[in-house]
PDB file of C-alpha atoms in Angstrom:
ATOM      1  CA  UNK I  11      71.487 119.365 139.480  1.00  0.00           C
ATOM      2  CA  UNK I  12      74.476 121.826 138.898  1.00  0.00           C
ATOM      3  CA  UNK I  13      76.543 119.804 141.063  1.00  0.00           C
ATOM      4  CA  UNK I  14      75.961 116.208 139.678  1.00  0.00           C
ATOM      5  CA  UNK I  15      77.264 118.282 136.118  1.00  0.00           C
ATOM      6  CA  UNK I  16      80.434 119.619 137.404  1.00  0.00           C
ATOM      7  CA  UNK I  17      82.124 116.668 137.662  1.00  0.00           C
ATOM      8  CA  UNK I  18      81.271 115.915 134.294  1.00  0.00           C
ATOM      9  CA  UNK I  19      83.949 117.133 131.856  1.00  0.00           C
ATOM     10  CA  UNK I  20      82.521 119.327 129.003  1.00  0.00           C
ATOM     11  CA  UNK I  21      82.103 117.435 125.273  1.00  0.00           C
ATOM     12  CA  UNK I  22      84.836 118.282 122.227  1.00  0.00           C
ATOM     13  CA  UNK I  23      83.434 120.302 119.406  1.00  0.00           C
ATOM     14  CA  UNK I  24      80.372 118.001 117.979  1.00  0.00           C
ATOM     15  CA  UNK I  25      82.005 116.437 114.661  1.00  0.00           C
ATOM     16  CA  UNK I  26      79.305 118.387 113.134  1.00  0.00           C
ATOM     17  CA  UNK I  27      79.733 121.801 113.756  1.00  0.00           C
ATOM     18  CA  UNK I  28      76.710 124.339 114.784  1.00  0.00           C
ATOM     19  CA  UNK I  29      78.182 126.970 112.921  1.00  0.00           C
ATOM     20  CA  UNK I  30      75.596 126.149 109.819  1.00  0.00           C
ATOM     21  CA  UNK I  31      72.248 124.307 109.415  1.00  0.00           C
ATOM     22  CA  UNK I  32      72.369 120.727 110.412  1.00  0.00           C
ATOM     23  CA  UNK I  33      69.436 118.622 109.902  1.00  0.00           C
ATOM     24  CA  UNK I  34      68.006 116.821 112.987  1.00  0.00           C
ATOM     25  CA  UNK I  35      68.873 113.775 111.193  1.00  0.00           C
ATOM     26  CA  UNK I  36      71.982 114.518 111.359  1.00  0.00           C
ATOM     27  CA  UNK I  37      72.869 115.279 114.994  1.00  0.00           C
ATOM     28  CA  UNK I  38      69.563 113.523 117.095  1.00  0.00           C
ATOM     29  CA  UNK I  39      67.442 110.957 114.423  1.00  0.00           C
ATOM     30  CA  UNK I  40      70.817 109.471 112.263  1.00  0.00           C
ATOM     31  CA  UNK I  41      72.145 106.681 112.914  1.00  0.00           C
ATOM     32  CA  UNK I  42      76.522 106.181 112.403  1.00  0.00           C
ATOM     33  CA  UNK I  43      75.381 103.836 109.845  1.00  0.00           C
ATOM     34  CA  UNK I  44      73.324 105.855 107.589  1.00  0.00           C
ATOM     35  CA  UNK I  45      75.520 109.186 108.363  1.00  0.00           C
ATOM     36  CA  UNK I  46      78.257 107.509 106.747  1.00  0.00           C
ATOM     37  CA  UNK I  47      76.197 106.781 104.168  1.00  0.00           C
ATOM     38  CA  UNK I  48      74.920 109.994 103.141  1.00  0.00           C
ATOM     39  CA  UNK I  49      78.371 111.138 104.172  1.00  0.00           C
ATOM     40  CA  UNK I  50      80.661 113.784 101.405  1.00  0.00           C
ATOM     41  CA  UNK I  51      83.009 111.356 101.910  1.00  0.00           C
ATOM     42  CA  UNK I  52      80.811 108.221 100.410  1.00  0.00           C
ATOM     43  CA  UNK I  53      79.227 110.343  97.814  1.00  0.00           C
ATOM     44  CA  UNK I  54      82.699 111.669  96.319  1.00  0.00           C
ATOM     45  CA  UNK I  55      83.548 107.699  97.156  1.00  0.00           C
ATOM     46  CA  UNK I  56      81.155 106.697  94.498  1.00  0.00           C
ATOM     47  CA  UNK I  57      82.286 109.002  91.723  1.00  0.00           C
ATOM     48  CA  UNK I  58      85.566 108.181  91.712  1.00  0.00           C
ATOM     49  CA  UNK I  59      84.279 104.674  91.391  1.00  0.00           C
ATOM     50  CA  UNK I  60      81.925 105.595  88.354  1.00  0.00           C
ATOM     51  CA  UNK I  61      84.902 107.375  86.967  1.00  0.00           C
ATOM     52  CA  UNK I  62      86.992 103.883  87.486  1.00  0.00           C
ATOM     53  CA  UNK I  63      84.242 101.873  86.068  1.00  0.00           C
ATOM     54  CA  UNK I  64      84.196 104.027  82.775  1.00  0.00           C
ATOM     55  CA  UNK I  65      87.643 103.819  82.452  1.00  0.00           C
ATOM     56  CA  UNK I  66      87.778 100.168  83.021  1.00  0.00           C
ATOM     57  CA  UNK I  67      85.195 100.304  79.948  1.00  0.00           C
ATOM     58  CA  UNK I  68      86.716 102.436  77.955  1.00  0.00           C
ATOM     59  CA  UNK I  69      90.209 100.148  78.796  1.00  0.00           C
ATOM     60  CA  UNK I  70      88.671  97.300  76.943  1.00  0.00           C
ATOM     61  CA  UNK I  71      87.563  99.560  73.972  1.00  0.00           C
ATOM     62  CA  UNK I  72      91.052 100.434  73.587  1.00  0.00           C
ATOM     63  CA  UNK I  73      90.757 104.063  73.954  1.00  0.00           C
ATOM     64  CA  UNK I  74      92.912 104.769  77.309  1.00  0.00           C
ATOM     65  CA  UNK I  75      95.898 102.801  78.756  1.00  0.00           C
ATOM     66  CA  UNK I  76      95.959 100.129  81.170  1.00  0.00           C
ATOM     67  CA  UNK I  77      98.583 101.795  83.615  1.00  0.00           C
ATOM     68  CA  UNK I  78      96.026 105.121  83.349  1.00  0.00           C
ATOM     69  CA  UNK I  79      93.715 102.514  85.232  1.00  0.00           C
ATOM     70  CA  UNK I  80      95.865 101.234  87.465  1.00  0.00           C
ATOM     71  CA  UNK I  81      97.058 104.950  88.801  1.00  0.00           C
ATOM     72  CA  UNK I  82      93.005 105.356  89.342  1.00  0.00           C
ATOM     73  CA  UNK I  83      92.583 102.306  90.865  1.00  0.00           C
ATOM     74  CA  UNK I  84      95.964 103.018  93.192  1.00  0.00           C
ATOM     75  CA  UNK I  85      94.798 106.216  94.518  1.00  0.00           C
ATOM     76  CA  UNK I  86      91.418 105.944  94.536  1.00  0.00           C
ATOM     77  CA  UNK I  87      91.009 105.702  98.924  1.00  0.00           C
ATOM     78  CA  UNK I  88      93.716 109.003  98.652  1.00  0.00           C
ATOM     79  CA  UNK I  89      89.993 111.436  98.843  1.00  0.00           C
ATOM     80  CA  UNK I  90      89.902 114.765 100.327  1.00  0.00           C
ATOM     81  CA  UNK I  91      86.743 116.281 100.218  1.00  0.00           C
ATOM     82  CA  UNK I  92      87.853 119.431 102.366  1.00  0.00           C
ATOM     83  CA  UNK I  93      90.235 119.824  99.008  1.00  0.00           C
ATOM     84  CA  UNK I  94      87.490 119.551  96.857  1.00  0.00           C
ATOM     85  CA  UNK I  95      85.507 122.116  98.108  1.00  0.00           C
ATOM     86  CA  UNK I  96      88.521 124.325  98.389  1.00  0.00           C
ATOM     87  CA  UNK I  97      89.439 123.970  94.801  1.00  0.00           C
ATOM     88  CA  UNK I  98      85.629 124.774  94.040  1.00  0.00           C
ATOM     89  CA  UNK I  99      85.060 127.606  96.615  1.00  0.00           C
ATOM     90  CA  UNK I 100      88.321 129.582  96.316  1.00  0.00           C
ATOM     91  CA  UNK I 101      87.464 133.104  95.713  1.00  0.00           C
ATOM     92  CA  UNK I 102      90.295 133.758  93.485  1.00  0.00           C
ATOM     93  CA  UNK I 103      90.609 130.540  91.583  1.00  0.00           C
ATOM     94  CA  UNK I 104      87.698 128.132  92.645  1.00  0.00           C
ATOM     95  CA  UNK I 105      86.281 126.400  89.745  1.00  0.00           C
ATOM     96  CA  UNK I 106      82.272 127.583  91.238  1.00  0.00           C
ATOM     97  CA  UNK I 107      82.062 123.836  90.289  1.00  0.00           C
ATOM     98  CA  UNK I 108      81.636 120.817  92.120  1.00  0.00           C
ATOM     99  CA  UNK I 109      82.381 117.860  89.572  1.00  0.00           C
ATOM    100  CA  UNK I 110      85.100 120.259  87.757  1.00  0.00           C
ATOM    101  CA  UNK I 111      86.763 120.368  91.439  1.00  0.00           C
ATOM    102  CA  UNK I 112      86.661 116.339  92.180  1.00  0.00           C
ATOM    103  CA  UNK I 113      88.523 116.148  89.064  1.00  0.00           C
ATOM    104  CA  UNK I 114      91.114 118.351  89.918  1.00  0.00           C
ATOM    105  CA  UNK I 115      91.296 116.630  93.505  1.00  0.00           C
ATOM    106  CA  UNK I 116      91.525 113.513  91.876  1.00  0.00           C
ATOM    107  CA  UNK I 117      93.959 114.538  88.722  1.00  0.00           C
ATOM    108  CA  UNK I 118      96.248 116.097  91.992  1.00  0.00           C
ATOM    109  CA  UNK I 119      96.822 112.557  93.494  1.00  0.00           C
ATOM    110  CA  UNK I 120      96.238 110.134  90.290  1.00  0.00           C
ATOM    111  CA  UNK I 121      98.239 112.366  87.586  1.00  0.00           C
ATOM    112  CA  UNK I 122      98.698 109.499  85.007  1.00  0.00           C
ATOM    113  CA  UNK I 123      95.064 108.346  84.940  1.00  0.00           C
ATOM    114  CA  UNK I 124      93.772 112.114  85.756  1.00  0.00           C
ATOM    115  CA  UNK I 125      93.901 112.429  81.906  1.00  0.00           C
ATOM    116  CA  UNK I 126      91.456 110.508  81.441  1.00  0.00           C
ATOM    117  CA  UNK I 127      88.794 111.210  83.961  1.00  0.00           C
ATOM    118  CA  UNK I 128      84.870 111.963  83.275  1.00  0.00           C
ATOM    119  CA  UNK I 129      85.991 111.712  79.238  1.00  0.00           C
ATOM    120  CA  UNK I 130      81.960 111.361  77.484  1.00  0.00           C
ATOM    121  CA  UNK I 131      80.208 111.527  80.794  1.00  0.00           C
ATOM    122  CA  UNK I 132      78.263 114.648  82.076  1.00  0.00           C
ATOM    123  CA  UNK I 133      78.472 115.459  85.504  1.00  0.00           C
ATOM    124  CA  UNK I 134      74.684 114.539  86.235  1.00  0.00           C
ATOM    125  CA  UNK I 135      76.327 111.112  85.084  1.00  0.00           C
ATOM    126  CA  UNK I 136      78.295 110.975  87.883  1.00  0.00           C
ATOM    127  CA  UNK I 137      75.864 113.032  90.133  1.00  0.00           C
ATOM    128  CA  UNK I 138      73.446 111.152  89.607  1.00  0.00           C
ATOM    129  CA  UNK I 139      74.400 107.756  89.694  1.00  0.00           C
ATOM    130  CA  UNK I 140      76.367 108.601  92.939  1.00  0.00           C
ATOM    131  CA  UNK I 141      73.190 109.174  94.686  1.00  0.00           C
ATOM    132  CA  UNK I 142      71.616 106.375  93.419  1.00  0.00           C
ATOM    133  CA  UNK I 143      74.245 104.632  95.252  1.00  0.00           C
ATOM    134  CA  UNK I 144      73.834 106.306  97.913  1.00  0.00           C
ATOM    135  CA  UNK I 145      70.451 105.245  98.049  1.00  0.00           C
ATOM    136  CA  UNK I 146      70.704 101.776  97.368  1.00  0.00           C
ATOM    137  CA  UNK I 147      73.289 101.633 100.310  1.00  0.00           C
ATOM    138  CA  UNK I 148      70.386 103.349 102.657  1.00  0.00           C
ATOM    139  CA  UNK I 149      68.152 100.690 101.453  1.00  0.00           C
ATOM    140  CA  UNK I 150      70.315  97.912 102.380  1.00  0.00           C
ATOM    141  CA  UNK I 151      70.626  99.553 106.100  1.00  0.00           C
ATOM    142  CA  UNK I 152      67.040  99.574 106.253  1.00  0.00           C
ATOM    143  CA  UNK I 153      65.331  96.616 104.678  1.00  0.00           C
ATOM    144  CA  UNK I 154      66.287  94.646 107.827  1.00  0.00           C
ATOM    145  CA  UNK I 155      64.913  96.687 110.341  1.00  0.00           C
ATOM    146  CA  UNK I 156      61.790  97.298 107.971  1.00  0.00           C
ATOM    147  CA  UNK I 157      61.008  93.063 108.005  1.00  0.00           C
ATOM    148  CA  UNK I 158      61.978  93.115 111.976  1.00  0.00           C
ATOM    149  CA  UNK I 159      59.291  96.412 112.222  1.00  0.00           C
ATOM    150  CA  UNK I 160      57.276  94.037 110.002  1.00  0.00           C
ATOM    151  CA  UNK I 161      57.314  91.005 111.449  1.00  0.00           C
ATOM    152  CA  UNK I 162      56.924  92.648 115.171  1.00  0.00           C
ATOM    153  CA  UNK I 163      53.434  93.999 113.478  1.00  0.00           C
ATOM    154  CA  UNK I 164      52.397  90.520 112.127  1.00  0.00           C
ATOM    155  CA  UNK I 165      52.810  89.328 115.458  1.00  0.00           C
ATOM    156  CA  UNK I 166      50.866  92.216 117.570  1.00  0.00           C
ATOM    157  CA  UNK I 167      48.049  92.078 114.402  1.00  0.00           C
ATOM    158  CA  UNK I 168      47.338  88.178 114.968  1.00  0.00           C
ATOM    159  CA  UNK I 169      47.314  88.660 118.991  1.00  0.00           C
ATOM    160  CA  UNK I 170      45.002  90.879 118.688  1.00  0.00           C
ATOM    161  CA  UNK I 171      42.599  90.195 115.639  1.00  0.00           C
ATOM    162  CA  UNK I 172      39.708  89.781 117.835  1.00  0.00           C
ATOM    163  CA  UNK I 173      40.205  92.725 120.462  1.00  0.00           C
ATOM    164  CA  UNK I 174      37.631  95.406 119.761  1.00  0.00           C
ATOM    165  CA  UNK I 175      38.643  99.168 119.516  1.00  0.00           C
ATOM    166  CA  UNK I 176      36.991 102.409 117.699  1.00  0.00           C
ATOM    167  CA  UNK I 177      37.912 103.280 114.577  1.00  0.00           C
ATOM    168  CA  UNK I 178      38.479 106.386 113.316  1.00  0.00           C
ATOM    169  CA  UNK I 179      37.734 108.448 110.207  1.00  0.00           C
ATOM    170  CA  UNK I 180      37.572 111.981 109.398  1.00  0.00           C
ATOM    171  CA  UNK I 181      39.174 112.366 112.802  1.00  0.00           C
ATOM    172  CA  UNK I 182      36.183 111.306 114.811  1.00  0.00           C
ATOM    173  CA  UNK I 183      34.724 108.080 116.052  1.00  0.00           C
ATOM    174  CA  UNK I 184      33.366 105.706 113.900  1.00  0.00           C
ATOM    175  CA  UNK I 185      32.561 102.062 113.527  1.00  0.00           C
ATOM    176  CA  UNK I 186      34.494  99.364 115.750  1.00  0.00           C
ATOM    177  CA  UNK I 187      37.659  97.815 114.038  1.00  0.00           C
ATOM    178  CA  UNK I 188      39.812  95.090 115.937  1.00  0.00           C
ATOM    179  CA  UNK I 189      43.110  96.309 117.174  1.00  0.00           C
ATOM    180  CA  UNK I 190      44.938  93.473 115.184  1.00  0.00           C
ATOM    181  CA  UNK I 191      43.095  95.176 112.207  1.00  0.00           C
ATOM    182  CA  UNK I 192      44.564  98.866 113.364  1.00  0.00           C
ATOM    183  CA  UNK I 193      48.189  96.931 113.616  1.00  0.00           C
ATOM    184  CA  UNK I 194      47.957  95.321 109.815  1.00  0.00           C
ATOM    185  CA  UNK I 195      47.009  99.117 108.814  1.00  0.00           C
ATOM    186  CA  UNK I 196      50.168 100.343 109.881  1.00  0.00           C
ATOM    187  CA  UNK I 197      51.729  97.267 108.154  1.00  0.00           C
ATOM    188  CA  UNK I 198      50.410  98.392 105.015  1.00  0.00           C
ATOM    189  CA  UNK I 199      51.316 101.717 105.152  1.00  0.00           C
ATOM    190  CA  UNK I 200      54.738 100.925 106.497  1.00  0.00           C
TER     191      UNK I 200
END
């Protein structure tokens, strides 16, 4: 009722925003966990540790310096991705580009080893293998509530191998299946 709400103080600004398209997994289906995951911050995360990985490499080739490294290394966790997109969206000077503007960012708090960032990469190397981190990490959240789902399943399709129930196919009635049989179905597809 209206009166049971009044006494209940009014929310801060979602973290979201609803000024521009959210996805409901985002807002209702997401968990903290995977948000963070598929989170600007974690993807921009994982570039600058591609970038740190290929200079590590390229350290023991002998084609940059150690202390270039090091200033990576130091200020990698210094990330602002509201800077990155400001560098690449500024309608005077904006790059127009997103991997040109994480450099920048980057070269702005790691001057020393900013010389040597994304030197023989592409950006869909770092694009790319960014995501594939990301997904990997989304993986990792899921695979153990996939075996719980899975193992819940196993359970209900043994109590009930021998419980009769109509199966379906081309969206009618067909032939009786067991419900236990129904359950390993969803298993399968799962």
């Amino acid at each position: 009722t209206m009166e049971a709400w009044a006494s209940v103080p009014r929310p801060e600004q979602s973290q979201f925003g609803h000024d521009t398209y959210l996805s409901p997994f985002t807002y209702r289906y997401g968990s903290d966990q995977m948000r963070n995951v598929w989170s600007q911050q974690r993807f921009w995360g994982n570039v600058r540790e591609i970038w740190i990985r290929v200079a590590k490499t390229q350290m023991e080739a002998g084609l940059v310096a150690e202390a270039q490294v090091d200033d990576l290394i130091e200020n990698s966790d210094n990330l602002s991705v509201e800077r990155i997109f400001q560098i690449e969206r500024d309608p005077d000077i904006g790059t127009r580009h997103d991997v040109a503007s994480a450099i920048l960012e980057f070269s702005e708090v790691a001057p020393l080893g900013g010389k040597i960032l994304h030197q023989g990469l592409t950006s869909e190397d770092v694009l790319s293998n960014s995501e594939i981190m990301q997904v990997h990490d989304a993986f990792d959240t899921l695979r153990p509530k996939t075996v719980d789902v899975l193992e819940a399943l196993a359970e209900k399709t043994t109590t009930y191998k021998n419980l009769p129930c109509m199966g379906y196919t081309h969206l009618q009635m067909a032939e009786p299946i067991t419900m236990g049989y129904r359950f390993a179905r969803y298993a399968q597809d799962l």
